[in-house]
Amino acid sequence: MAIKNMKNKIIIANWKMQLSLAETVRSAKKMKTKFSGFKKGKVVICPNFLSLAEVGKILKGGPIELGAQDVFWESKGAYTGEVSPEMLKEAGCRYVIIGHSERRKYQLENYEIIYKKIKAVLNTEGLVPVVCIGENWDERMTDKRDFILVDQLQKALGGLDIMSDQTVIVAYEPIWAIGTGSAIEPAEAEYAHKIIHLTLSDMFGIETVKRNFKIIYGGSISSKNAQEFSGLENIDGLLVGGASLNVDEFFKVAKLII
Ligand code: PGA
């Protein structure tokens, strides 16, 4: 039976590569106005790299925080095309999505790389990693999901020290539900979150998981289904793609989950 989750919830908008610089700036301004007075939980938007500094300035003084969609693991040097954790911080970022399934697919990111990125972010004071995990359709259909989730968590986070004041967000995103328009059954998400919770508890201890971790769901969330996820056990928030591109729709989703 689902137990109402009392943790401070978070909703993260992943704008991917969907908006131009001008559109991003317009949307960020609208978001700031729409959410002024929204005092509950945490709201984060993650625009493309190019827009971060500008959006950082726009969001200043408002309730919405800034996140990036990726990061590199070194702090400085000859790494063409990369952006360091410190640079993200300078632009006003507090959150960084790491290892999104689209990066695993198109940039061939693996969990060795993901581990290095998480480590670098945890070593940068004030930055919070949003670590993406999740199985694909074949893995789900062959009953490998639990194993995949445990394996991804161990590869991504195994051996890392989490300080008492640090937060780590794990985003469970079943790859087969992303961008399809239909989220998975809430009970199935709740089950996966339980596996994640148990695995993290094994790795870091129950108290650390309670204090320092949040587990959120992502994959075709909209105002039509967000409510079904809001009261579930071990679901501390949502990572929203498509539905976050429309300010009114994203606001509706935020009100339903937080
Ligand atoms: P979606 O994307 O909400 O469009 O499915 C979620 C994500 O990829 O983070």
mmCIF file of C-alpha atoms and ligand atoms in Angstrom:
data_model
loop_
_atom_site.group_PDB
_atom_site.id
_atom_site.type_symbol
_atom_site.label_atom_id
_atom_site.label_comp_id
_atom_site.label_asym_id
_atom_site.label_seq_id
_atom_site.Cartn_x
_atom_site.Cartn_y
_atom_site.Cartn_z
ATOM 1 C CA MET A 1 0.000 0.000 0.000
ATOM 2 C CA ALA A 2 1.255 3.433 -0.864
ATOM 3 C CA ILE A 3 2.257 5.629 2.015
ATOM 4 C CA LYS A 4 2.238 9.372 1.559
ATOM 5 C CA ASN A 5 5.772 10.530 0.979
ATOM 6 C CA MET A 6 6.708 13.382 3.288
ATOM 7 C CA LYS A 7 10.021 14.385 1.703
ATOM 8 C CA ASN A 8 10.317 17.792 0.116
ATOM 9 C CA LYS A 9 9.417 17.028 -3.511
ATOM 10 C CA ILE A 10 11.297 18.233 -6.557
ATOM 11 C CA ILE A 11 10.260 18.696 -10.178
ATOM 12 C CA ILE A 12 12.902 19.075 -12.858
ATOM 13 C CA ALA A 13 12.261 20.303 -16.405
ATOM 14 C CA ASN A 14 14.581 18.829 -19.013
ATOM 15 C CA TRP A 15 14.350 21.059 -22.081
ATOM 16 C CA LYS A 16 16.803 18.874 -24.015
ATOM 17 C CA MET A 17 17.719 20.436 -27.404
ATOM 18 C CA GLN A 18 14.153 21.552 -28.052
ATOM 19 C CA LEU A 19 14.306 25.342 -27.810
ATOM 20 C CA SER A 20 16.413 27.982 -29.550
ATOM 21 C CA LEU A 21 18.299 30.499 -27.453
ATOM 22 C CA ALA A 22 15.569 33.111 -27.972
ATOM 23 C CA GLU A 23 12.789 30.613 -27.152
ATOM 24 C CA THR A 24 14.642 29.452 -24.053
ATOM 25 C CA VAL A 25 14.978 33.004 -22.757
ATOM 26 C CA ARG A 26 11.288 33.676 -23.415
ATOM 27 C CA SER A 27 10.191 30.465 -21.667
ATOM 28 C CA ALA A 28 12.468 31.068 -18.685
ATOM 29 C CA LYS A 29 10.979 34.533 -18.183
ATOM 30 C CA LYS A 30 7.449 33.118 -18.414
ATOM 31 C CA MET A 31 8.338 30.346 -15.958
ATOM 32 C CA LYS A 32 9.692 32.837 -13.465
ATOM 33 C CA THR A 33 6.488 34.864 -13.587
ATOM 34 C CA LYS A 34 4.215 31.816 -13.478
ATOM 35 C CA PHE A 35 5.993 30.299 -10.474
ATOM 36 C CA SER A 36 6.452 33.533 -8.488
ATOM 37 C CA GLY A 37 4.604 32.783 -5.271
ATOM 38 C CA PHE A 38 5.076 29.034 -5.673
ATOM 39 C CA LYS A 39 6.591 28.298 -2.302
ATOM 40 C CA LYS A 40 6.387 24.521 -1.987
ATOM 41 C CA GLY A 41 9.007 21.961 -2.960
ATOM 42 C CA LYS A 42 11.719 22.639 -5.485
ATOM 43 C CA VAL A 43 11.380 23.550 -9.138
ATOM 44 C CA VAL A 44 14.335 23.287 -11.524
ATOM 45 C CA ILE A 45 14.750 23.989 -15.223
ATOM 46 C CA CYS A 46 17.562 22.580 -17.343
ATOM 47 C CA PRO A 47 18.041 24.497 -20.604
ATOM 48 C CA ASN A 48 20.782 23.853 -23.161
ATOM 49 C CA PHE A 49 24.388 24.811 -22.343
ATOM 50 C CA LEU A 50 24.301 27.854 -24.582
ATOM 51 C CA SER A 51 21.452 29.422 -22.613
ATOM 52 C CA LEU A 52 22.589 28.647 -19.077
ATOM 53 C CA ALA A 53 24.304 31.920 -18.193
ATOM 54 C CA GLU A 54 21.437 34.006 -19.570
ATOM 55 C CA VAL A 55 18.754 31.892 -17.894
ATOM 56 C CA GLY A 56 20.775 31.984 -14.663
ATOM 57 C CA LYS A 57 20.439 35.769 -14.665
ATOM 58 C CA ILE A 58 16.712 35.600 -15.433
ATOM 59 C CA LEU A 59 15.941 33.159 -12.626
ATOM 60 C CA LYS A 60 17.868 35.091 -9.966
ATOM 61 C CA GLY A 61 15.677 36.096 -7.061
ATOM 62 C CA GLY A 62 12.825 33.757 -8.045
ATOM 63 C CA PRO A 63 11.733 30.344 -6.800
ATOM 64 C CA ILE A 64 13.075 28.339 -9.761
ATOM 65 C CA GLU A 65 16.579 26.906 -9.691
ATOM 66 C CA LEU A 66 18.878 26.225 -12.628
ATOM 67 C CA GLY A 67 20.221 22.887 -13.811
ATOM 68 C CA ALA A 68 22.428 21.668 -16.666
ATOM 69 C CA GLN A 69 21.830 18.659 -18.900
ATOM 70 C CA ASP A 70 25.403 17.373 -18.763
ATOM 71 C CA VAL A 71 28.897 18.123 -17.455
ATOM 72 C CA PHE A 72 32.513 17.055 -17.932
ATOM 73 C CA TRP A 73 34.559 15.497 -15.147
ATOM 74 C CA GLU A 74 37.663 17.702 -15.283
ATOM 75 C CA SER A 75 37.677 21.191 -13.845
ATOM 76 C CA LYS A 76 39.781 22.880 -16.533
ATOM 77 C CA GLY A 77 42.032 22.097 -19.480
ATOM 78 C CA ALA A 78 42.300 21.096 -23.126
ATOM 79 C CA TYR A 79 38.928 19.337 -23.456
ATOM 80 C CA THR A 80 37.350 20.700 -26.603
ATOM 81 C CA GLY A 81 33.610 21.118 -26.398
ATOM 82 C CA GLU A 82 33.319 20.332 -22.699
ATOM 83 C CA VAL A 83 31.990 22.307 -19.733
ATOM 84 C CA SER A 84 33.252 21.815 -16.175
ATOM 85 C CA PRO A 85 31.283 21.658 -12.918
ATOM 86 C CA GLU A 86 32.844 24.954 -11.805
ATOM 87 C CA MET A 87 31.732 26.654 -15.008
ATOM 88 C CA LEU A 88 28.183 25.424 -14.448
ATOM 89 C CA LYS A 89 28.260 26.803 -10.938
ATOM 90 C CA GLU A 90 29.505 30.120 -12.238
ATOM 91 C CA ALA A 91 26.498 30.246 -14.587
ATOM 92 C CA GLY A 92 24.196 29.772 -11.594
ATOM 93 C CA CYS A 93 23.540 26.024 -11.782
ATOM 94 C CA ARG A 94 22.658 24.035 -8.708
ATOM 95 C CA TYR A 95 21.687 20.751 -10.432
ATOM 96 C CA VAL A 96 23.298 18.653 -13.174
ATOM 97 C CA ILE A 97 21.610 15.816 -15.051
ATOM 98 C CA ILE A 98 24.140 13.027 -15.561
ATOM 99 C CA GLY A 99 23.892 9.967 -17.798
ATOM 100 C CA HIS A 100 20.516 10.666 -19.394
ATOM 101 C CA SER A 101 19.514 7.740 -21.615
ATOM 102 C CA GLU A 102 19.726 9.963 -24.689
ATOM 103 C CA ARG A 103 23.403 10.581 -23.903
ATOM 104 C CA ARG A 104 23.897 6.873 -23.287
ATOM 105 C CA LYS A 105 22.371 6.256 -26.703
ATOM 106 C CA TYR A 106 23.765 9.036 -28.914
ATOM 107 C CA GLN A 107 27.046 9.886 -27.169
ATOM 108 C CA LEU A 108 27.678 6.290 -26.068
ATOM 109 C CA GLU A 109 28.090 7.363 -22.459
ATOM 110 C CA ASN A 110 28.597 4.430 -20.161
ATOM 111 C CA TYR A 111 28.521 4.118 -16.387
ATOM 112 C CA GLU A 112 32.298 4.497 -16.136
ATOM 113 C CA ILE A 113 31.937 7.953 -17.610
ATOM 114 C CA ILE A 114 28.820 8.603 -15.552
ATOM 115 C CA TYR A 115 30.686 7.664 -12.361
ATOM 116 C CA LYS A 116 33.469 10.134 -13.169
ATOM 117 C CA LYS A 117 30.952 12.905 -13.795
ATOM 118 C CA ILE A 118 29.078 12.235 -10.557
ATOM 119 C CA LYS A 119 32.342 12.217 -8.622
ATOM 120 C CA ALA A 120 33.396 15.540 -10.134
ATOM 121 C CA VAL A 121 30.034 17.096 -9.342
ATOM 122 C CA LEU A 122 30.096 15.840 -5.749
ATOM 123 C CA ASN A 123 33.549 17.373 -5.405
ATOM 124 C CA THR A 124 32.137 20.748 -6.412
ATOM 125 C CA GLU A 125 30.485 22.360 -3.447
ATOM 126 C CA GLY A 126 26.882 23.358 -4.006
ATOM 127 C CA LEU A 127 26.209 21.179 -7.064
ATOM 128 C CA VAL A 128 23.692 18.324 -6.966
ATOM 129 C CA PRO A 129 23.920 15.394 -9.419
ATOM 130 C CA VAL A 130 20.729 14.034 -10.979
ATOM 131 C CA VAL A 131 21.814 10.520 -11.892
ATOM 132 C CA CYS A 132 19.737 8.811 -14.584
ATOM 133 C CA ILE A 133 19.198 5.082 -14.604
ATOM 134 C CA GLY A 134 16.610 2.828 -16.232
ATOM 135 C CA GLU A 135 16.138 -0.285 -18.306
ATOM 136 C CA ASN A 136 15.222 -0.607 -21.971
ATOM 137 C CA TRP A 137 12.253 -2.534 -23.313
ATOM 138 C CA ASP A 138 14.117 -5.811 -23.935
ATOM 139 C CA GLU A 139 15.572 -5.772 -20.446
ATOM 140 C CA ARG A 140 12.161 -5.232 -18.994
ATOM 141 C CA MET A 141 10.569 -7.982 -21.081
ATOM 142 C CA THR A 142 13.232 -10.529 -20.150
ATOM 143 C CA ASP A 143 12.799 -9.871 -16.434
ATOM 144 C CA LYS A 144 16.238 -8.305 -16.118
ATOM 145 C CA ARG A 145 15.062 -4.962 -14.824
ATOM 146 C CA ASP A 146 15.944 -5.418 -11.151
ATOM 147 C CA PHE A 147 19.411 -6.629 -12.027
ATOM 148 C CA ILE A 148 19.946 -3.748 -14.476
ATOM 149 C CA LEU A 149 18.935 -1.139 -11.910
ATOM 150 C CA VAL A 150 21.197 -2.607 -9.223
ATOM 151 C CA ASP A 151 24.074 -2.850 -11.689
ATOM 152 C CA GLN A 152 23.653 0.729 -12.938
ATOM 153 C CA LEU A 153 23.501 2.087 -9.381
ATOM 154 C CA GLN A 154 26.593 0.180 -8.340
ATOM 155 C CA LYS A 155 28.555 1.316 -11.374
ATOM 156 C CA ALA A 156 27.384 4.931 -11.095
ATOM 157 C CA LEU A 157 27.723 5.427 -7.355
ATOM 158 C CA GLY A 158 29.715 2.513 -5.913
ATOM 159 C CA GLY A 159 32.481 3.624 -3.557
ATOM 160 C CA LEU A 160 31.554 7.316 -3.568
ATOM 161 C CA ASP A 161 31.522 9.162 -0.261
ATOM 162 C CA ILE A 162 28.383 11.172 0.314
ATOM 163 C CA MET A 163 28.947 13.979 2.827
ATOM 164 C CA SER A 164 26.227 14.682 5.352
ATOM 165 C CA ASP A 165 25.213 17.952 3.665
ATOM 166 C CA GLN A 166 25.146 16.578 0.114
ATOM 167 C CA THR A 167 22.130 15.613 -1.958
ATOM 168 C CA VAL A 168 22.090 13.002 -4.708
ATOM 169 C CA ILE A 169 19.046 12.627 -6.908
ATOM 170 C CA VAL A 170 18.500 9.328 -8.699
ATOM 171 C CA ALA A 171 16.094 9.592 -11.627
ATOM 172 C CA TYR A 172 14.443 6.335 -12.606
ATOM 173 C CA GLU A 173 13.643 6.657 -16.289
ATOM 174 C CA PRO A 174 12.513 3.474 -18.036
ATOM 175 C CA ILE A 175 13.915 4.128 -21.508
ATOM 176 C CA TRP A 176 10.857 2.622 -23.169
ATOM 177 C CA ALA A 177 8.581 5.234 -21.591
ATOM 178 C CA ILE A 178 10.570 8.350 -22.509
ATOM 179 C CA GLY A 179 8.936 10.552 -25.108
ATOM 180 C CA THR A 180 6.244 8.016 -25.918
ATOM 181 C CA GLY A 181 3.309 9.873 -24.421
ATOM 182 C CA SER A 182 2.453 7.079 -22.026
ATOM 183 C CA ALA A 183 4.116 6.767 -18.647
ATOM 184 C CA ILE A 184 4.483 3.379 -17.011
ATOM 185 C CA GLU A 185 1.924 2.120 -14.526
ATOM 186 C CA PRO A 186 2.451 3.938 -11.222
ATOM 187 C CA ALA A 187 2.629 0.596 -9.398
ATOM 188 C CA GLU A 188 5.466 -0.474 -11.656
ATOM 189 C CA ALA A 189 7.324 2.767 -10.975
ATOM 190 C CA GLU A 190 6.750 2.298 -7.268
ATOM 191 C CA TYR A 191 8.202 -1.203 -7.483
ATOM 192 C CA ALA A 192 11.301 0.000 -9.363
ATOM 193 C CA HIS A 193 11.752 2.804 -6.829
ATOM 194 C CA LYS A 194 11.628 0.255 -4.054
ATOM 195 C CA ILE A 195 14.430 -1.723 -5.702
ATOM 196 C CA ILE A 196 16.431 1.494 -6.040
ATOM 197 C CA HIS A 197 15.761 2.426 -2.422
ATOM 198 C CA LEU A 198 16.834 -1.005 -1.167
ATOM 199 C CA THR A 199 19.972 -1.005 -3.305
ATOM 200 C CA LEU A 200 20.993 2.464 -2.147
ATOM 201 C CA SER A 201 20.304 1.441 1.464
ATOM 202 C CA ASP A 202 22.620 -1.536 0.999
ATOM 203 C CA MET A 203 25.288 0.686 -0.514
ATOM 204 C CA PHE A 204 25.116 3.729 1.765
ATOM 205 C CA GLY A 205 23.000 2.776 4.778
ATOM 206 C CA ILE A 206 19.377 3.563 5.525
ATOM 207 C CA GLU A 207 20.068 6.852 7.319
ATOM 208 C CA THR A 208 22.160 8.278 4.473
ATOM 209 C CA VAL A 209 19.495 7.347 1.951
ATOM 210 C CA LYS A 210 16.828 9.025 4.057
ATOM 211 C CA ARG A 211 18.862 12.165 4.564
ATOM 212 C CA ASN A 212 20.817 12.576 1.322
ATOM 213 C CA PHE A 213 18.999 10.829 -1.519
ATOM 214 C CA LYS A 214 15.919 11.596 -3.537
ATOM 215 C CA ILE A 215 14.481 9.141 -6.052
ATOM 216 C CA ILE A 216 12.424 10.669 -8.833
ATOM 217 C CA TYR A 217 10.531 9.276 -11.826
ATOM 218 C CA GLY A 218 10.811 10.385 -15.463
ATOM 219 C CA GLY A 219 9.132 9.249 -18.689
ATOM 220 C CA SER A 220 6.084 10.776 -20.393
ATOM 221 C CA ILE A 221 4.785 12.625 -17.370
ATOM 222 C CA SER A 222 2.039 15.162 -18.079
ATOM 223 C CA SER A 223 -0.808 16.847 -16.223
ATOM 224 C CA LYS A 224 -2.950 13.837 -17.198
ATOM 225 C CA ASN A 225 -0.927 11.315 -15.172
ATOM 226 C CA ALA A 226 1.203 13.259 -12.655
ATOM 227 C CA GLN A 227 -1.337 12.915 -9.875
ATOM 228 C CA GLU A 228 -1.083 9.111 -9.955
ATOM 229 C CA PHE A 229 2.607 9.385 -9.071
ATOM 230 C CA SER A 230 2.310 11.979 -6.342
ATOM 231 C CA GLY A 231 1.391 9.819 -3.361
ATOM 232 C CA LEU A 232 3.591 6.836 -4.098
ATOM 233 C CA GLU A 233 6.135 5.521 -1.661
ATOM 234 C CA ASN A 234 9.777 6.352 -2.484
ATOM 235 C CA ILE A 235 8.876 8.811 -5.247
ATOM 236 C CA ASP A 236 10.302 12.180 -4.325
ATOM 237 C CA GLY A 237 9.561 14.005 -7.538
ATOM 238 C CA LEU A 238 9.584 14.001 -11.327
ATOM 239 C CA LEU A 239 11.890 14.635 -14.270
ATOM 240 C CA VAL A 240 9.762 16.051 -17.070
ATOM 241 C CA GLY A 241 10.700 16.372 -20.745
ATOM 242 C CA GLY A 242 8.001 17.139 -23.324
ATOM 243 C CA ALA A 243 5.431 18.473 -20.867
ATOM 244 C CA SER A 244 7.919 20.971 -19.439
ATOM 245 C CA LEU A 245 8.148 22.879 -22.725
ATOM 246 C CA ASN A 246 4.743 24.416 -22.177
ATOM 247 C CA VAL A 247 4.803 26.732 -19.168
ATOM 248 C CA ASP A 248 1.118 26.266 -18.243
ATOM 249 C CA GLU A 249 1.309 22.495 -18.592
ATOM 250 C CA PHE A 250 4.495 22.324 -16.498
ATOM 251 C CA PHE A 251 2.880 24.485 -13.823
ATOM 252 C CA LYS A 252 -0.090 22.089 -13.704
ATOM 253 C CA VAL A 253 2.245 19.104 -13.318
ATOM 254 C CA ALA A 254 4.194 20.891 -10.567
ATOM 255 C CA LYS A 255 1.010 21.631 -8.641
ATOM 256 C CA LEU A 256 -0.073 17.995 -8.890
ATOM 257 C CA ILE A 257 3.195 16.508 -7.668
ATOM 258 C CA ILE A 258 4.423 18.977 -5.066
HETATM 259 P P1 PGA B 1 9.583 12.907 -21.514
HETATM 260 O O1 PGA B 1 11.151 12.984 -21.197
HETATM 261 O O2 PGA B 1 8.882 13.505 -20.318
HETATM 262 O O3 PGA B 1 9.410 13.713 -22.764
HETATM 263 O O4 PGA B 1 9.251 11.480 -21.689
HETATM 264 C C1 PGA B 1 11.653 12.698 -19.929
HETATM 265 C C2 PGA B 1 13.156 12.693 -19.959
HETATM 266 O O5 PGA B 1 13.739 12.255 -20.953
HETATM 267 O O6 PGA B 1 13.805 13.121 -18.997
#
